[in-house]
CSV table of C-alpha atoms in Angstrom, one decimal:
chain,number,residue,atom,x,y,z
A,25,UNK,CA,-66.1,20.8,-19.7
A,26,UNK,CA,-65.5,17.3,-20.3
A,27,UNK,CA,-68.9,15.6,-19.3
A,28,UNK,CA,-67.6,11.5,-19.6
A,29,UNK,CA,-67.1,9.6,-15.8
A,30,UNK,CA,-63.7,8.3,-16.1
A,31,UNK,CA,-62.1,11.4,-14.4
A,32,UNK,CA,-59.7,10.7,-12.3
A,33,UNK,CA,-59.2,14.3,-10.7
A,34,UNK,CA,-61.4,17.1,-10.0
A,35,UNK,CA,-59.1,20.1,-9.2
A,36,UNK,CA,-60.5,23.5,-7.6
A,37,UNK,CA,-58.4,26.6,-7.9
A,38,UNK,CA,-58.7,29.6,-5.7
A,39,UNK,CA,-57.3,32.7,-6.2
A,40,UNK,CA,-55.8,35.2,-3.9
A,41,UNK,CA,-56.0,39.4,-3.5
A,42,UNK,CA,-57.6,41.5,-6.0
A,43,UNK,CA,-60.5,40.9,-8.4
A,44,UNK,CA,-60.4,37.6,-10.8
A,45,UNK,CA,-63.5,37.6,-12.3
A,46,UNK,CA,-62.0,38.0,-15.9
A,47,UNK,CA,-58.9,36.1,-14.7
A,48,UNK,CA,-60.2,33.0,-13.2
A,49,UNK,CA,-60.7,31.7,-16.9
A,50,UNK,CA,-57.5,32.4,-17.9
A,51,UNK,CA,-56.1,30.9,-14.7
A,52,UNK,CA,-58.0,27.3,-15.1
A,53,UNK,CA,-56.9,27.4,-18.9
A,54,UNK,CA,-53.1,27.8,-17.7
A,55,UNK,CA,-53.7,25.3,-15.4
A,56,UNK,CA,-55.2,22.7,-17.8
A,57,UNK,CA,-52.9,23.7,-20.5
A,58,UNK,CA,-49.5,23.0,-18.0
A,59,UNK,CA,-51.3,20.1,-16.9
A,60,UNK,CA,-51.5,18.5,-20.3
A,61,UNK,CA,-48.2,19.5,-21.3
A,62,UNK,CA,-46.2,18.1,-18.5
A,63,UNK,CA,-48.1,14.8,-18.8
A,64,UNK,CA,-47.0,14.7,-22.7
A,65,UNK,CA,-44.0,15.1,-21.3
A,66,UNK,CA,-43.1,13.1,-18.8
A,67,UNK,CA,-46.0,10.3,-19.5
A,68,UNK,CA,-48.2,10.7,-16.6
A,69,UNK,CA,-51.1,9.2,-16.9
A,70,UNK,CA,-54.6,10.7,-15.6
A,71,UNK,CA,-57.5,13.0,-16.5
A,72,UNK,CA,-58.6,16.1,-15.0
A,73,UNK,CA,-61.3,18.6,-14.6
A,74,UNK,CA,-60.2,21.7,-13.3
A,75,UNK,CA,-62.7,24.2,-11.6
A,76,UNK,CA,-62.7,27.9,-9.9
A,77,UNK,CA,-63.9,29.6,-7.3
A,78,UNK,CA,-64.3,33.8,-7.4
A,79,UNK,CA,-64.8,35.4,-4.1
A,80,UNK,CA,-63.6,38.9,-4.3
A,81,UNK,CA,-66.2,40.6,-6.4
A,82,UNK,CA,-69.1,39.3,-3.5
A,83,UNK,CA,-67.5,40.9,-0.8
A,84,UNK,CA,-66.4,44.2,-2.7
A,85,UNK,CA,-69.9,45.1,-3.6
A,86,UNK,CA,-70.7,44.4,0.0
A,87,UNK,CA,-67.7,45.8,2.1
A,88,UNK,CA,-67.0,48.6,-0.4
A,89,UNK,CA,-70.3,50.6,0.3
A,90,UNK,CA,-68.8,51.1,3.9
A,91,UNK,CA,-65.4,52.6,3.1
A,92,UNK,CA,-65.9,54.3,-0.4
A,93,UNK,CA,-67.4,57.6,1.0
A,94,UNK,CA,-63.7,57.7,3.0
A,95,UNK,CA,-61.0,57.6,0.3
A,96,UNK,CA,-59.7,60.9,-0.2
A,97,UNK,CA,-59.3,62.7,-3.5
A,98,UNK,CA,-55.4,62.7,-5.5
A,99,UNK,CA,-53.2,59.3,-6.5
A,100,UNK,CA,-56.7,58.1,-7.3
A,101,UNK,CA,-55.2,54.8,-9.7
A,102,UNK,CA,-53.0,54.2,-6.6
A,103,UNK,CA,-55.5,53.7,-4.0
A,104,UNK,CA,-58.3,52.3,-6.6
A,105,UNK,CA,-55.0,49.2,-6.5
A,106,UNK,CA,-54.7,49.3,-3.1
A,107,UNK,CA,-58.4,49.3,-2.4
A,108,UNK,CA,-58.8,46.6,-4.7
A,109,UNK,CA,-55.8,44.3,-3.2
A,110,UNK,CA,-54.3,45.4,-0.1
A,111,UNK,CA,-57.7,45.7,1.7
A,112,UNK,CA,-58.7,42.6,0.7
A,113,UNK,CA,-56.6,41.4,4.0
A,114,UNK,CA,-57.8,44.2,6.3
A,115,UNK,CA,-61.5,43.1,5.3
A,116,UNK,CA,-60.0,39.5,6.5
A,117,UNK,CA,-59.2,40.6,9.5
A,118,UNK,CA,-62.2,41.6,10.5
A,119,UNK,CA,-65.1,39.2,12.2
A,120,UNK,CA,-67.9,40.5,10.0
A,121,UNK,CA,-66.1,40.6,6.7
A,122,UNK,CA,-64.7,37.4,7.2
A,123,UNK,CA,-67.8,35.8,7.7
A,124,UNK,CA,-68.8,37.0,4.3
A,125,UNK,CA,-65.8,35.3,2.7
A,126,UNK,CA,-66.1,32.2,4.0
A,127,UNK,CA,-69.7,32.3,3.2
A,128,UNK,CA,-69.0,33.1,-0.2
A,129,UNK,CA,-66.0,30.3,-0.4
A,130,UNK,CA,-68.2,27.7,1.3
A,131,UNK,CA,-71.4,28.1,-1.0
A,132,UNK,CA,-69.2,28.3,-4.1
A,133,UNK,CA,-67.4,25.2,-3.3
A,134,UNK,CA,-70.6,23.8,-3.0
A,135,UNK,CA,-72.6,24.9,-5.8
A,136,UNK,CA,-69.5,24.2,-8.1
A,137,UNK,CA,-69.2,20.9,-7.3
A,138,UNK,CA,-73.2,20.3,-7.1
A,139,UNK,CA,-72.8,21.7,-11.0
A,140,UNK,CA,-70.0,19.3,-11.6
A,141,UNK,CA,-72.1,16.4,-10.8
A,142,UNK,CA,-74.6,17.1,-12.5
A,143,UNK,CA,-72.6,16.6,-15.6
A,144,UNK,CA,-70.4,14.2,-13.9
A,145,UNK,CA,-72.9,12.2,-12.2
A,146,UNK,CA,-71.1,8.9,-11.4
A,147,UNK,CA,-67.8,10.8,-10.4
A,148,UNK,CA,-65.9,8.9,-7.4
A,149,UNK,CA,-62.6,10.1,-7.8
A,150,UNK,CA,-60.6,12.9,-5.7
A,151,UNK,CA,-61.2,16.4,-5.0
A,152,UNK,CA,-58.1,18.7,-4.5
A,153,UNK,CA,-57.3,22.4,-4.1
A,154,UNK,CA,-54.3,24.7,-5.3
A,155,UNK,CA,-55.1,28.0,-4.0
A,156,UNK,CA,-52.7,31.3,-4.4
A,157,UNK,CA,-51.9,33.6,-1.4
A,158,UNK,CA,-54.6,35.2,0.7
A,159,UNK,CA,-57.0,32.6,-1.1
A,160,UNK,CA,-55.0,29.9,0.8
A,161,UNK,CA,-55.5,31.5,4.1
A,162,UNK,CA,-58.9,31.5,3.2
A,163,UNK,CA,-59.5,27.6,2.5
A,164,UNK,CA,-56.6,26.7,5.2
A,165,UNK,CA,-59.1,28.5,7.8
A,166,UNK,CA,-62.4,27.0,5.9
A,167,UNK,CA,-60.6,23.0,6.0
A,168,UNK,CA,-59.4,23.8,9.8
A,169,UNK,CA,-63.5,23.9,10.6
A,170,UNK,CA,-65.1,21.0,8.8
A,171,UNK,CA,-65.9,17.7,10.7
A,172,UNK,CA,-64.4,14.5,10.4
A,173,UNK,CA,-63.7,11.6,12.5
A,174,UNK,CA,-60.6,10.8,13.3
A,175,UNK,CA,-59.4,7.5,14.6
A,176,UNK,CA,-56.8,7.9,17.2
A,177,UNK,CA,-54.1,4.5,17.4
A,178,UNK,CA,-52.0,3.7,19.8
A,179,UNK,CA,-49.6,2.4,17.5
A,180,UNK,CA,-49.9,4.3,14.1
A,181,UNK,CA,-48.1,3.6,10.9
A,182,UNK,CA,-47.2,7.3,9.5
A,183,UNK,CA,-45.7,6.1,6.3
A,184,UNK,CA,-49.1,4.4,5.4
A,185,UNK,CA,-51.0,7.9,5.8
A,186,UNK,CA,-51.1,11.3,4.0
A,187,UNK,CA,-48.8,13.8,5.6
A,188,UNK,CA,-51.7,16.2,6.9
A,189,UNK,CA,-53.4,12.8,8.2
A,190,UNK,CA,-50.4,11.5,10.1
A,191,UNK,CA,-49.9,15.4,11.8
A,192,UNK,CA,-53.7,15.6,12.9
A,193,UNK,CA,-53.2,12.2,14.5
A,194,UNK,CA,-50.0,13.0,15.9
A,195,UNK,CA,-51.2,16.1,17.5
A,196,UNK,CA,-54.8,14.9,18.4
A,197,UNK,CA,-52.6,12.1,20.2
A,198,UNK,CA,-49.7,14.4,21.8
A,199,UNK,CA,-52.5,15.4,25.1
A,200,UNK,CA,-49.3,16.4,27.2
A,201,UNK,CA,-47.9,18.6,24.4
A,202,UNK,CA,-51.3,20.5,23.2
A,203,UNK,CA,-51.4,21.2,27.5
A,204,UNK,CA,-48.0,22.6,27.5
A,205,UNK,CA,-49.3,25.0,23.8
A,206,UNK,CA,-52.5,26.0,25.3
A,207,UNK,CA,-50.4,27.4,28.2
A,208,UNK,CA,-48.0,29.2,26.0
A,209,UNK,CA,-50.6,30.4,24.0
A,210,UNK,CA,-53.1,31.8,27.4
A,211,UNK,CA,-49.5,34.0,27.8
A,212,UNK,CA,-49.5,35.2,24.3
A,213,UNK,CA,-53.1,35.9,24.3
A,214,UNK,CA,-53.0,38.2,27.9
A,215,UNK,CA,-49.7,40.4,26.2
A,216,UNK,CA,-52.6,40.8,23.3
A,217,UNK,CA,-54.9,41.9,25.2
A,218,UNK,CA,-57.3,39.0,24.7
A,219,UNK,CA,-58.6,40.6,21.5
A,220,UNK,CA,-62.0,39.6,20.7
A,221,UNK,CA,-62.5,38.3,17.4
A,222,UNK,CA,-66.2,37.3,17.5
A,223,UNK,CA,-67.7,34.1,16.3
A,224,UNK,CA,-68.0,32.9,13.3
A,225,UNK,CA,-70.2,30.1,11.5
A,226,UNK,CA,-68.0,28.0,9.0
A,227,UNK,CA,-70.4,26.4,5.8
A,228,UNK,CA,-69.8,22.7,5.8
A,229,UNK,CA,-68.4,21.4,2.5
A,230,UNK,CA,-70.7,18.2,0.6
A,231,UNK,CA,-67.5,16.8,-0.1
A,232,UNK,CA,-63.8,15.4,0.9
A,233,UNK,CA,-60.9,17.4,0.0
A,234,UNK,CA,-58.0,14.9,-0.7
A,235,UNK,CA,-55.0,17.2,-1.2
A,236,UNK,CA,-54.9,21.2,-0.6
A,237,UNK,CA,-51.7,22.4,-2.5
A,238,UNK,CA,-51.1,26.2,-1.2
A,239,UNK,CA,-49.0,28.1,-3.5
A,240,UNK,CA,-46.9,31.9,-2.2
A,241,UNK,CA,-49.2,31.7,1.2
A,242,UNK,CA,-48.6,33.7,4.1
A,243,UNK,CA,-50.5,31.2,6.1
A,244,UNK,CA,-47.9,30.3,8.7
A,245,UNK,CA,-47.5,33.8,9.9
A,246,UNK,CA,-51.3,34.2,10.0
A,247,UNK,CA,-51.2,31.4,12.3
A,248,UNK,CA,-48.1,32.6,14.1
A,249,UNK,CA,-49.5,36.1,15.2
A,250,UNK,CA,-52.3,34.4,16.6
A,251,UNK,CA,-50.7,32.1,18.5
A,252,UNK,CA,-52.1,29.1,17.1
A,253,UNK,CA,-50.3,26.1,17.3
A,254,UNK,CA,-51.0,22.6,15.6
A,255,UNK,CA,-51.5,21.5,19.2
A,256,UNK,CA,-54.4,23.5,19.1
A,257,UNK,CA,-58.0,22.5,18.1
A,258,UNK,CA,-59.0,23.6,14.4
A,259,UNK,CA,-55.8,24.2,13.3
A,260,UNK,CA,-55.0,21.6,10.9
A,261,UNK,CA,-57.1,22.0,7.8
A,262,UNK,CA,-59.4,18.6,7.5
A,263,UNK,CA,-58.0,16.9,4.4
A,264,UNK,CA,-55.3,13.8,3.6
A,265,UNK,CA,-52.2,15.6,2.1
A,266,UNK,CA,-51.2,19.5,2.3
A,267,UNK,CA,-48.6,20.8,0.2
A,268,UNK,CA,-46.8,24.5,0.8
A,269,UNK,CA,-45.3,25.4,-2.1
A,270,UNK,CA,-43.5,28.7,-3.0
A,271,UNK,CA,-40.9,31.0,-4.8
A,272,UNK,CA,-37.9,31.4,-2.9
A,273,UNK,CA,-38.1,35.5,-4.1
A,274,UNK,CA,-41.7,35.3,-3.5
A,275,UNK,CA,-41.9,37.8,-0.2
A,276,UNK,CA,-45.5,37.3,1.0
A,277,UNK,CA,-45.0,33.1,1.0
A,278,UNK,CA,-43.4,31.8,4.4
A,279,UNK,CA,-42.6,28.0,5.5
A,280,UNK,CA,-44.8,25.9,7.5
A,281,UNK,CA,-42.4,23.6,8.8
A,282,UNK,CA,-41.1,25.1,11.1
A,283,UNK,CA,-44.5,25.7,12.5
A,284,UNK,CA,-45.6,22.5,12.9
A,285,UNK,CA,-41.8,21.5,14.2
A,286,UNK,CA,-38.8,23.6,15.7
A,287,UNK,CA,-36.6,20.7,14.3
A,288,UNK,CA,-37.6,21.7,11.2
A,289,UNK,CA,-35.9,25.1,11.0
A,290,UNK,CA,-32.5,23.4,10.3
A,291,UNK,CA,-33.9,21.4,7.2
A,292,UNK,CA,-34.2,23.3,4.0
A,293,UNK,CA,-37.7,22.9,1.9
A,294,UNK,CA,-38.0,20.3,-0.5
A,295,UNK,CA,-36.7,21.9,-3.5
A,296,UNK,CA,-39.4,20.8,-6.7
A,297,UNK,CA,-38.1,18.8,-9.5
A,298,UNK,CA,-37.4,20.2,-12.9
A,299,UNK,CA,-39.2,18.8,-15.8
A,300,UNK,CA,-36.3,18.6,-18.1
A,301,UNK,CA,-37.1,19.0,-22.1
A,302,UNK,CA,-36.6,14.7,-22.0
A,303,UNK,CA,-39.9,15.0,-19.9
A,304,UNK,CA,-38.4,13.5,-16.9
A,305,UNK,CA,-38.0,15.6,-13.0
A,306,UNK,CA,-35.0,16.1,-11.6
A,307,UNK,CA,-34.0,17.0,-8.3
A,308,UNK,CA,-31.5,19.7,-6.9
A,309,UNK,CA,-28.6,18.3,-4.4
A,310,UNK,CA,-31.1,16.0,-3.2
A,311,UNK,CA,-33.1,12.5,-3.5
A,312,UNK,CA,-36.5,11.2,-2.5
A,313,UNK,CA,-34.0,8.2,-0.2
A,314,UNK,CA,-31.8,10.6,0.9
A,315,UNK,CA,-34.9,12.2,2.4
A,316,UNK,CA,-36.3,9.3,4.7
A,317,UNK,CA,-33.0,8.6,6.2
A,318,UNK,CA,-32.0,11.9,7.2
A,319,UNK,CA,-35.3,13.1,8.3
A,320,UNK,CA,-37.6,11.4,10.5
A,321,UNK,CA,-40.6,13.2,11.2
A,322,UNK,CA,-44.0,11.0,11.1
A,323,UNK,CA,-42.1,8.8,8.8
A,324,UNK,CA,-40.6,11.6,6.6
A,325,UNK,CA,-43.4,13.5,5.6
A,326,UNK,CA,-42.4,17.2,4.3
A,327,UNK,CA,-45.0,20.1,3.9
A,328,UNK,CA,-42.5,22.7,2.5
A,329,UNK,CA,-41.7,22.7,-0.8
A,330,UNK,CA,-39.6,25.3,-2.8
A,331,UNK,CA,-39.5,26.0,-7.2
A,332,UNK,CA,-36.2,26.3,-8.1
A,333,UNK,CA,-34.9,29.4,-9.9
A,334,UNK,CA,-35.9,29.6,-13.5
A,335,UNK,CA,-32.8,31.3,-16.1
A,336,UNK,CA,-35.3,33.9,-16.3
A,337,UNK,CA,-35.6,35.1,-13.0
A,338,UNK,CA,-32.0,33.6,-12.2
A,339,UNK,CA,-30.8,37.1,-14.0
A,340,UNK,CA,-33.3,39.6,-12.7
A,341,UNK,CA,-32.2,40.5,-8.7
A,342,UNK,CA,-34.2,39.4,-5.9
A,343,UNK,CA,-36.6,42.6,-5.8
A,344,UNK,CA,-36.8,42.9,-9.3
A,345,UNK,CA,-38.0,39.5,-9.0
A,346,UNK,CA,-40.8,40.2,-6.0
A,347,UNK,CA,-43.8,40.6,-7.9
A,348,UNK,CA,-42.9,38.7,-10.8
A,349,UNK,CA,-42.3,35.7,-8.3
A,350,UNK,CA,-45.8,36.0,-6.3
A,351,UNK,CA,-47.9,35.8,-9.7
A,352,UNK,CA,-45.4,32.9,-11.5
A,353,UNK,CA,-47.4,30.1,-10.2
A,354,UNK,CA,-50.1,29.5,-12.7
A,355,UNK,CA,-48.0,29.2,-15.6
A,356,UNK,CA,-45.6,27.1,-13.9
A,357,UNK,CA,-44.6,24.1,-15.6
A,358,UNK,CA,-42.9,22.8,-12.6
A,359,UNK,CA,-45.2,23.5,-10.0
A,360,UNK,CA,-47.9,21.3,-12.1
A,361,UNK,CA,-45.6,18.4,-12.6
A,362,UNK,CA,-45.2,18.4,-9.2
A,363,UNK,CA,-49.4,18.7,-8.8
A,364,UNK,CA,-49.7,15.7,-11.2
A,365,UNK,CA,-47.5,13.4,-9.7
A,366,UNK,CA,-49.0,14.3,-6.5
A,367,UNK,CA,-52.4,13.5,-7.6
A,368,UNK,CA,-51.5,10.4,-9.7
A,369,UNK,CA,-49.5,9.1,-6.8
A,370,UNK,CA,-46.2,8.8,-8.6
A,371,UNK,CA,-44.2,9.9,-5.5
A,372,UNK,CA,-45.0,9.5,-1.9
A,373,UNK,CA,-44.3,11.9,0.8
């Protein structure tokens, strides 16, 4: 780890389902690696430090003990998988297990960032977050829960904030709209049921998370089936910029967009620029201008943003393509040209 101040970017990955113990190394060095190749390559200037967090192996060698005494005998490497991914969602979904995970998420953040200071003690520059999957419903959930004031204007200017700032002041502004949600959502909850879900404590983070890039997350439909709107309160995660980006084969990310705004539906994602072999991004059908003029939504900010097909994939169909498409993002150069410029500020959105 590089120990001098003059960082300009502290980035924390997260992973999604399944255990990472032995991958989260590898993940940070693919991260680091495309980092410093795309800034060779197209000249962007900045220096990182990229961190992980691991929370699967803390809540398996709590939750398993529960569960292991139940799994039959036969297709044992089948359901060793599926215990060891699938159920990472079912433990999720319920109060007490995700209580553990946030714990787990929360005092990690903490205690990696506490060890980054201590080598980095006069750090003052931004803290982001790419996380992968269920790992993004995880932090989404975890950001949606932390305080921090938020100064309502009468007369805002959108353009001059980050895109998650300008939709938490929107909504925290729209009274007459988040009455008109709640009621929707009071309907939706009595054809559920009212399913109690229990209450849950959420750590509070020692530090502000500038940008939370989410990469194949399922997080709209998580929020969706719940009836959660971004009318409601908690659920826009606390930070200044939020990014949704995914594989258009990738079948467990969905769009946000249209989430936050029905208008949204008719507007494809933001397709990601191409770092060409000259170094430089390009973009597909469409520009940055042509953008603010024919969308205007808080000053035409975007959250959904889509990798275009590599040749690669390009020949393989679209299931062949599935699971090669929800593990791509690490090693995509793309994706971290598109994290870079982000953080370095080369293009606003």
């Amino acid at each position: 780890m590089d120990t001098t101040d003059n960082l300009d970017h502290l980035l924390v990955v997260i992973h999604g389902m399944g255990s990472h113990k032995l991958k989260i190394p590898k993940m940070i060095s693919h991260v680091k690696t495309n980092l410093q190749f795309v800034q060779q390559k197209s000249g962007l200037k900045g220096k990182f430090e990229v961190i992980g967090v691991e929370w699967h192996d803390t809540l398996h060698s709590i939750a398993d003990n529960q569960i292991s005494h139940l799994v039959p005998d036969g297709i044992t490497s089948v359901r060793k998988f599926i215990n060891e991914t699938a159920l990472d969602i079912v433990y999720w979904l319920s109060p007490t297990y995700r209580q553990v995970i946030l714990n787990e998420v929360g005092n990690q953040l903490n205690q990696r960032f506490s060890e980054f200071k201590s080598t980095h003690p006069n750090f003052n520059a931004s803290v982001s977050i790419i996380a992968h999957s269920l790992g993004s419903v995880i932090i989404y959930d975890l950001l949606c829960h932390q305080k921090q004031a938020l100064e309502i204007s009468s007369r805002p200017d959108y353009k001059r904030m980050g895109n998650m700032e300008a939709l938490r002041h929107f909504a925290s502004s729209a009274q007459q709209q988040r009455k008109l949600q709640s009621e929707q959502k009071e309907v939706l909850k009595e054809m559920m049921g009212h399913i109690q879900t229990g209450k849950l404590h959420y750590p509070e983070l020692s530090f502000e998370i500038e940008n939370l890039f989410i990469v194949g997350s399922p997080i709209s439909l998580f929020l969706g089936i719940q009836g959660i709107t971004p009318f409601d309160d908690n659920a826009l995660p606390v930070c200044k910029n939020f990014y949704n980006i995914f594989h258009p084969y990738d079948p467990i990310a969905y769009r946000i967009e249209p989430w936050i705004d029905k208008s949204f539906f008719e507007s494809k994602p933001l397709a990601l620029p191409v770092l060409n072999s000259s170094g430089k991004g390009w973009w597909k059908n469409v520009t940055w201008h042509e953008i603010e003029d024919t969308l205007d939504f808080l000053g035409g900010k975007r959250y959904d943003h889509v990798l275009q097909l590599s040749v690669s994939l390009m020949n393989l169909n679209q299931y062949t393509s599935m699971i090669p498409a929800h593990k791509s993002y690490w090693k995509d150069k793309d994706l971290m040209f598109f994290v870079a410029s982000m953080l370095l500020s080369l293009i606003h959105i």
